[in-house]
């Protein structure tokens, strides 16, 4: 585990991120990770961990076709989310659902 400014930095993986401020546990934040493949248009990602207040992070894993920006278009709590991209993007993307 690496550290930054004296605090441990945890790798992002499915599970929970604990906030303890160096002492008593303050909160637990659920994190769920996965991947999807872009199609150049809308992609529906099924994941029941999504809530109305979830934050979804997207990063490029493996480039394919012409890479384009991917944006979360809709979130359906308890079901998943829709990502919209463009062009001929056939890349694989990582996603992390936080909260």
Short mmCIF file of N, CA and C in Angstrom, two decimals:
data_model
loop_
_atom_site.label_atom_id
_atom_site.label_comp_id
_atom_site.label_asym_id
_atom_site.label_seq_id
_atom_site.Cartn_x
_atom_site.Cartn_y
_atom_site.Cartn_z
N UNK A 1 0.85 -1.17 0.00
CA UNK A 1 0.00 0.00 0.00
C UNK A 1 0.89 1.23 0.00
N UNK A 2 0.66 2.13 -0.94
CA UNK A 2 1.42 3.37 -1.04
C UNK A 2 0.87 4.37 -0.04
N UNK A 3 1.64 5.43 0.18
CA UNK A 3 1.09 6.46 1.05
C UNK A 3 1.33 7.83 0.44
N UNK A 4 0.43 8.75 0.72
CA UNK A 4 0.50 10.10 0.21
C UNK A 4 0.22 11.04 1.37
N UNK A 5 1.12 11.95 1.62
CA UNK A 5 0.98 12.89 2.73
C UNK A 5 0.78 12.18 4.05
N UNK A 6 1.41 11.02 4.21
CA UNK A 6 1.38 10.30 5.45
C UNK A 6 0.17 9.40 5.64
N UNK A 7 -0.80 9.44 4.73
CA UNK A 7 -2.00 8.59 4.85
C UNK A 7 -1.92 7.46 3.84
N UNK A 8 -2.35 6.25 4.20
CA UNK A 8 -2.33 5.13 3.26
C UNK A 8 -3.26 5.38 2.07
N UNK A 9 -2.82 4.94 0.89
CA UNK A 9 -3.64 5.05 -0.32
C UNK A 9 -4.04 3.64 -0.73
N UNK A 10 -5.34 3.38 -0.84
CA UNK A 10 -5.82 2.05 -1.18
C UNK A 10 -6.08 1.97 -2.68
N UNK A 11 -5.76 0.82 -3.27
CA UNK A 11 -6.08 0.58 -4.68
C UNK A 11 -7.59 0.51 -4.82
N UNK A 12 -8.12 1.04 -5.94
CA UNK A 12 -9.55 1.01 -6.18
C UNK A 12 -9.96 -0.36 -6.65
N UNK A 13 -10.79 -1.04 -5.89
CA UNK A 13 -11.28 -2.38 -6.21
C UNK A 13 -12.65 -2.53 -5.57
N UNK A 14 -13.43 -3.47 -6.04
CA UNK A 14 -14.74 -3.69 -5.45
C UNK A 14 -14.59 -4.01 -3.96
N UNK A 15 -15.48 -3.46 -3.17
CA UNK A 15 -15.43 -3.66 -1.73
C UNK A 15 -15.89 -2.40 -1.04
N UNK A 16 -15.19 -2.00 0.00
CA UNK A 16 -15.54 -0.78 0.71
C UNK A 16 -14.27 0.02 0.98
N UNK A 17 -14.43 1.32 1.05
CA UNK A 17 -13.35 2.23 1.41
C UNK A 17 -13.71 2.77 2.79
N UNK A 18 -12.84 2.55 3.76
CA UNK A 18 -13.14 2.98 5.13
C UNK A 18 -12.46 4.31 5.42
N UNK A 19 -13.18 5.19 6.09
CA UNK A 19 -12.65 6.47 6.52
C UNK A 19 -12.48 6.40 8.02
N UNK A 20 -11.23 6.44 8.48
CA UNK A 20 -11.03 6.34 9.92
C UNK A 20 -10.29 7.54 10.50
N UNK A 21 -9.81 8.44 9.68
CA UNK A 21 -9.10 9.63 10.14
C UNK A 21 -8.03 9.28 11.16
N UNK A 22 -7.41 8.12 11.02
CA UNK A 22 -6.33 7.72 11.90
C UNK A 22 -6.79 7.20 13.25
N UNK A 23 -8.07 7.03 13.44
CA UNK A 23 -8.57 6.58 14.73
C UNK A 23 -9.86 5.80 14.57
N UNK A 24 -10.93 6.35 15.12
CA UNK A 24 -12.24 5.70 15.09
C UNK A 24 -12.80 5.69 13.67
N UNK A 25 -13.39 4.57 13.28
CA UNK A 25 -14.01 4.44 11.97
C UNK A 25 -15.15 5.46 11.84
N UNK A 26 -15.08 6.30 10.81
CA UNK A 26 -16.09 7.34 10.61
C UNK A 26 -17.18 6.92 9.63
N UNK A 27 -16.81 6.24 8.55
CA UNK A 27 -17.79 5.87 7.53
C UNK A 27 -17.23 4.77 6.64
N UNK A 28 -18.11 4.08 5.95
CA UNK A 28 -17.73 3.07 4.98
C UNK A 28 -18.41 3.43 3.67
N UNK A 29 -17.63 3.51 2.60
CA UNK A 29 -18.14 3.88 1.29
C UNK A 29 -18.05 2.68 0.36
N UNK A 30 -19.19 2.14 -0.12
CA UNK A 30 -19.14 0.98 -1.01
C UNK A 30 -18.59 1.36 -2.39
N UNK A 31 -17.77 0.48 -2.95
CA UNK A 31 -17.20 0.67 -4.28
C UNK A 31 -17.39 -0.63 -5.06
N UNK A 32 -17.90 -0.50 -6.28
CA UNK A 32 -18.05 -1.65 -7.17
C UNK A 32 -17.37 -1.30 -8.49
N UNK A 33 -16.55 -2.21 -9.01
CA UNK A 33 -15.79 -1.96 -10.23
C UNK A 33 -16.15 -2.98 -11.30
N UNK A 34 -15.92 -2.61 -12.55
CA UNK A 34 -16.15 -3.51 -13.67
C UNK A 34 -15.62 -2.93 -14.96
N UNK A 35 -15.96 -3.56 -16.07
CA UNK A 35 -15.54 -3.08 -17.38
C UNK A 35 -16.73 -3.14 -18.35
N UNK A 36 -16.63 -2.39 -19.43
CA UNK A 36 -17.58 -2.47 -20.53
C UNK A 36 -16.85 -2.15 -21.82
N UNK A 37 -17.43 -2.56 -22.93
CA UNK A 37 -16.85 -2.30 -24.24
C UNK A 37 -17.72 -1.28 -24.96
N UNK A 38 -17.09 -0.22 -25.45
CA UNK A 38 -17.80 0.82 -26.17
C UNK A 38 -18.27 0.29 -27.52
N UNK A 39 -19.38 0.84 -27.98
CA UNK A 39 -19.92 0.43 -29.28
C UNK A 39 -20.01 1.59 -30.26
N UNK A 40 -19.54 2.76 -29.87
CA UNK A 40 -19.67 3.93 -30.71
C UNK A 40 -20.99 4.65 -30.52
N UNK A 41 -21.87 4.09 -29.71
CA UNK A 41 -23.15 4.72 -29.36
C UNK A 41 -23.44 4.42 -27.90
N UNK A 42 -24.69 4.32 -27.51
CA UNK A 42 -25.04 4.07 -26.11
C UNK A 42 -24.78 2.62 -25.71
N UNK A 43 -24.23 2.44 -24.51
CA UNK A 43 -23.98 1.11 -23.94
C UNK A 43 -24.68 1.06 -22.59
N UNK A 44 -25.47 0.03 -22.36
CA UNK A 44 -26.11 -0.16 -21.06
C UNK A 44 -25.26 -1.10 -20.22
N UNK A 45 -24.87 -0.63 -19.04
CA UNK A 45 -24.07 -1.43 -18.11
C UNK A 45 -25.00 -1.86 -16.98
N UNK A 46 -25.19 -3.16 -16.83
CA UNK A 46 -26.06 -3.69 -15.78
C UNK A 46 -25.24 -3.88 -14.51
N UNK A 47 -25.66 -3.22 -13.43
CA UNK A 47 -25.00 -3.38 -12.14
C UNK A 47 -25.97 -2.92 -11.06
N UNK A 48 -26.42 -3.84 -10.23
CA UNK A 48 -27.43 -3.54 -9.21
C UNK A 48 -26.89 -2.68 -8.06
N UNK A 49 -25.59 -2.43 -8.03
CA UNK A 49 -25.01 -1.60 -6.96
C UNK A 49 -25.27 -0.11 -7.15
N UNK A 50 -25.77 0.29 -8.30
CA UNK A 50 -26.00 1.70 -8.59
C UNK A 50 -27.15 2.25 -7.75
N UNK A 51 -26.94 3.42 -7.15
CA UNK A 51 -27.99 4.12 -6.42
C UNK A 51 -28.18 5.49 -7.08
N UNK A 52 -29.22 6.19 -6.68
CA UNK A 52 -29.49 7.51 -7.24
C UNK A 52 -28.36 8.50 -6.95
N UNK A 53 -27.63 8.28 -5.87
CA UNK A 53 -26.55 9.20 -5.51
C UNK A 53 -25.16 8.67 -5.85
N UNK A 54 -25.07 7.59 -6.59
CA UNK A 54 -23.77 7.03 -6.98
C UNK A 54 -22.98 7.99 -7.86
N UNK A 55 -21.68 7.95 -7.71
CA UNK A 55 -20.76 8.63 -8.61
C UNK A 55 -20.10 7.54 -9.44
N UNK A 56 -20.05 7.71 -10.75
CA UNK A 56 -19.48 6.69 -11.63
C UNK A 56 -18.27 7.26 -12.33
N UNK A 57 -17.13 6.61 -12.14
CA UNK A 57 -15.87 7.02 -12.76
C UNK A 57 -15.58 6.08 -13.93
N UNK A 58 -15.12 6.63 -15.05
CA UNK A 58 -14.80 5.83 -16.23
C UNK A 58 -13.38 6.14 -16.67
N UNK A 59 -12.58 5.08 -16.90
CA UNK A 59 -11.22 5.25 -17.41
C UNK A 59 -10.97 4.25 -18.53
N UNK A 60 -10.09 4.61 -19.45
CA UNK A 60 -9.75 3.75 -20.57
C UNK A 60 -8.88 2.59 -20.10
N UNK A 61 -9.24 1.38 -20.49
CA UNK A 61 -8.45 0.19 -20.17
C UNK A 61 -7.64 -0.26 -21.38
N UNK A 62 -8.31 -0.49 -22.51
CA UNK A 62 -7.64 -0.94 -23.73
C UNK A 62 -8.25 -0.19 -24.92
N UNK A 63 -7.41 0.52 -25.66
CA UNK A 63 -7.89 1.29 -26.81
C UNK A 63 -8.29 0.38 -27.96
N UNK A 64 -9.36 0.76 -28.63
CA UNK A 64 -9.82 0.04 -29.81
C UNK A 64 -10.58 1.00 -30.71
N UNK A 65 -10.36 0.93 -32.02
CA UNK A 65 -11.02 1.86 -32.93
C UNK A 65 -10.54 3.26 -32.67
N UNK A 66 -11.42 4.23 -32.86
CA UNK A 66 -11.09 5.63 -32.58
C UNK A 66 -11.65 5.98 -31.20
N UNK A 67 -10.77 6.17 -30.24
CA UNK A 67 -11.17 6.42 -28.85
C UNK A 67 -11.94 7.74 -28.76
N UNK A 68 -13.06 7.71 -28.04
CA UNK A 68 -13.84 8.93 -27.81
C UNK A 68 -14.17 9.03 -26.33
N UNK A 69 -14.56 10.22 -25.91
CA UNK A 69 -14.95 10.42 -24.51
C UNK A 69 -16.23 9.64 -24.22
N UNK A 70 -16.31 9.05 -23.05
CA UNK A 70 -17.47 8.29 -22.60
C UNK A 70 -18.13 9.07 -21.47
N UNK A 71 -19.45 9.23 -21.54
CA UNK A 71 -20.19 9.99 -20.54
C UNK A 71 -21.34 9.16 -20.01
N UNK A 72 -21.61 9.28 -18.71
CA UNK A 72 -22.78 8.62 -18.13
C UNK A 72 -24.00 9.43 -18.56
N UNK A 73 -24.91 8.79 -19.28
CA UNK A 73 -26.11 9.46 -19.76
C UNK A 73 -27.26 9.33 -18.77
N UNK A 74 -27.49 8.11 -18.27
CA UNK A 74 -28.57 7.88 -17.31
C UNK A 74 -28.12 6.91 -16.23
N UNK A 75 -28.72 7.05 -15.05
CA UNK A 75 -28.51 6.11 -13.95
C UNK A 75 -29.88 5.60 -13.55
N UNK A 76 -30.03 4.28 -13.48
CA UNK A 76 -31.27 3.67 -13.02
C UNK A 76 -30.95 2.91 -11.74
N UNK A 77 -31.32 3.46 -10.57
CA UNK A 77 -30.99 2.82 -9.30
C UNK A 77 -31.41 1.35 -9.26
N UNK A 78 -30.50 0.51 -8.77
CA UNK A 78 -30.77 -0.92 -8.63
C UNK A 78 -30.67 -1.71 -9.92
N UNK A 79 -30.42 -1.04 -11.03
CA UNK A 79 -30.38 -1.70 -12.34
C UNK A 79 -29.05 -1.50 -13.06
N UNK A 80 -28.61 -0.27 -13.20
CA UNK A 80 -27.37 0.02 -13.92
C UNK A 80 -27.34 1.44 -14.45
N UNK A 81 -26.54 1.64 -15.50
CA UNK A 81 -26.39 2.97 -16.07
C UNK A 81 -26.11 2.86 -17.56
N UNK A 82 -26.35 3.96 -18.27
CA UNK A 82 -26.09 4.02 -19.70
C UNK A 82 -24.94 4.98 -19.95
N UNK A 83 -24.00 4.53 -20.78
CA UNK A 83 -22.84 5.34 -21.16
C UNK A 83 -22.98 5.69 -22.63
N UNK A 84 -22.67 6.93 -22.96
CA UNK A 84 -22.74 7.34 -24.36
C UNK A 84 -21.35 7.74 -24.81
N UNK A 85 -20.98 7.29 -25.99
CA UNK A 85 -19.69 7.61 -26.59
C UNK A 85 -19.92 8.06 -28.01
N UNK A 86 -18.95 7.82 -28.85
CA UNK A 86 -19.15 8.26 -30.22
C UNK A 86 -18.23 7.58 -31.20
N UNK A 87 -18.49 7.85 -32.45
CA UNK A 87 -17.64 7.39 -33.54
C UNK A 87 -17.51 5.88 -33.62
N UNK A 88 -16.32 5.45 -33.93
CA UNK A 88 -16.05 4.01 -34.09
C UNK A 88 -15.25 3.47 -32.91
N UNK A 89 -15.55 3.97 -31.72
CA UNK A 89 -14.85 3.53 -30.51
C UNK A 89 -15.29 2.11 -30.14
N UNK A 90 -14.33 1.21 -30.07
CA UNK A 90 -14.59 -0.17 -29.63
C UNK A 90 -13.67 -0.52 -28.46
N UNK A 91 -13.27 0.50 -27.71
CA UNK A 91 -12.35 0.35 -26.60
C UNK A 91 -13.01 -0.33 -25.40
N UNK A 92 -12.19 -0.91 -24.53
CA UNK A 92 -12.65 -1.42 -23.26
C UNK A 92 -12.38 -0.38 -22.20
N UNK A 93 -13.39 -0.11 -21.37
CA UNK A 93 -13.28 0.89 -20.32
C UNK A 93 -13.51 0.24 -18.95
N UNK A 94 -12.81 0.78 -17.95
CA UNK A 94 -13.05 0.42 -16.55
C UNK A 94 -14.11 1.38 -16.01
N UNK A 95 -14.90 0.91 -15.06
CA UNK A 95 -15.79 1.82 -14.36
C UNK A 95 -15.72 1.49 -12.87
N UNK A 96 -15.97 2.52 -12.06
CA UNK A 96 -16.07 2.36 -10.61
C UNK A 96 -17.32 3.08 -10.15
N UNK A 97 -18.18 2.37 -9.44
CA UNK A 97 -19.37 2.97 -8.85
C UNK A 97 -19.04 3.25 -7.39
N UNK A 98 -19.10 4.51 -7.03
CA UNK A 98 -18.78 4.91 -5.66
C UNK A 98 -20.05 5.36 -4.99
N UNK A 99 -20.38 4.70 -3.89
CA UNK A 99 -21.58 5.05 -3.13
C UNK A 99 -22.81 4.35 -3.62
#
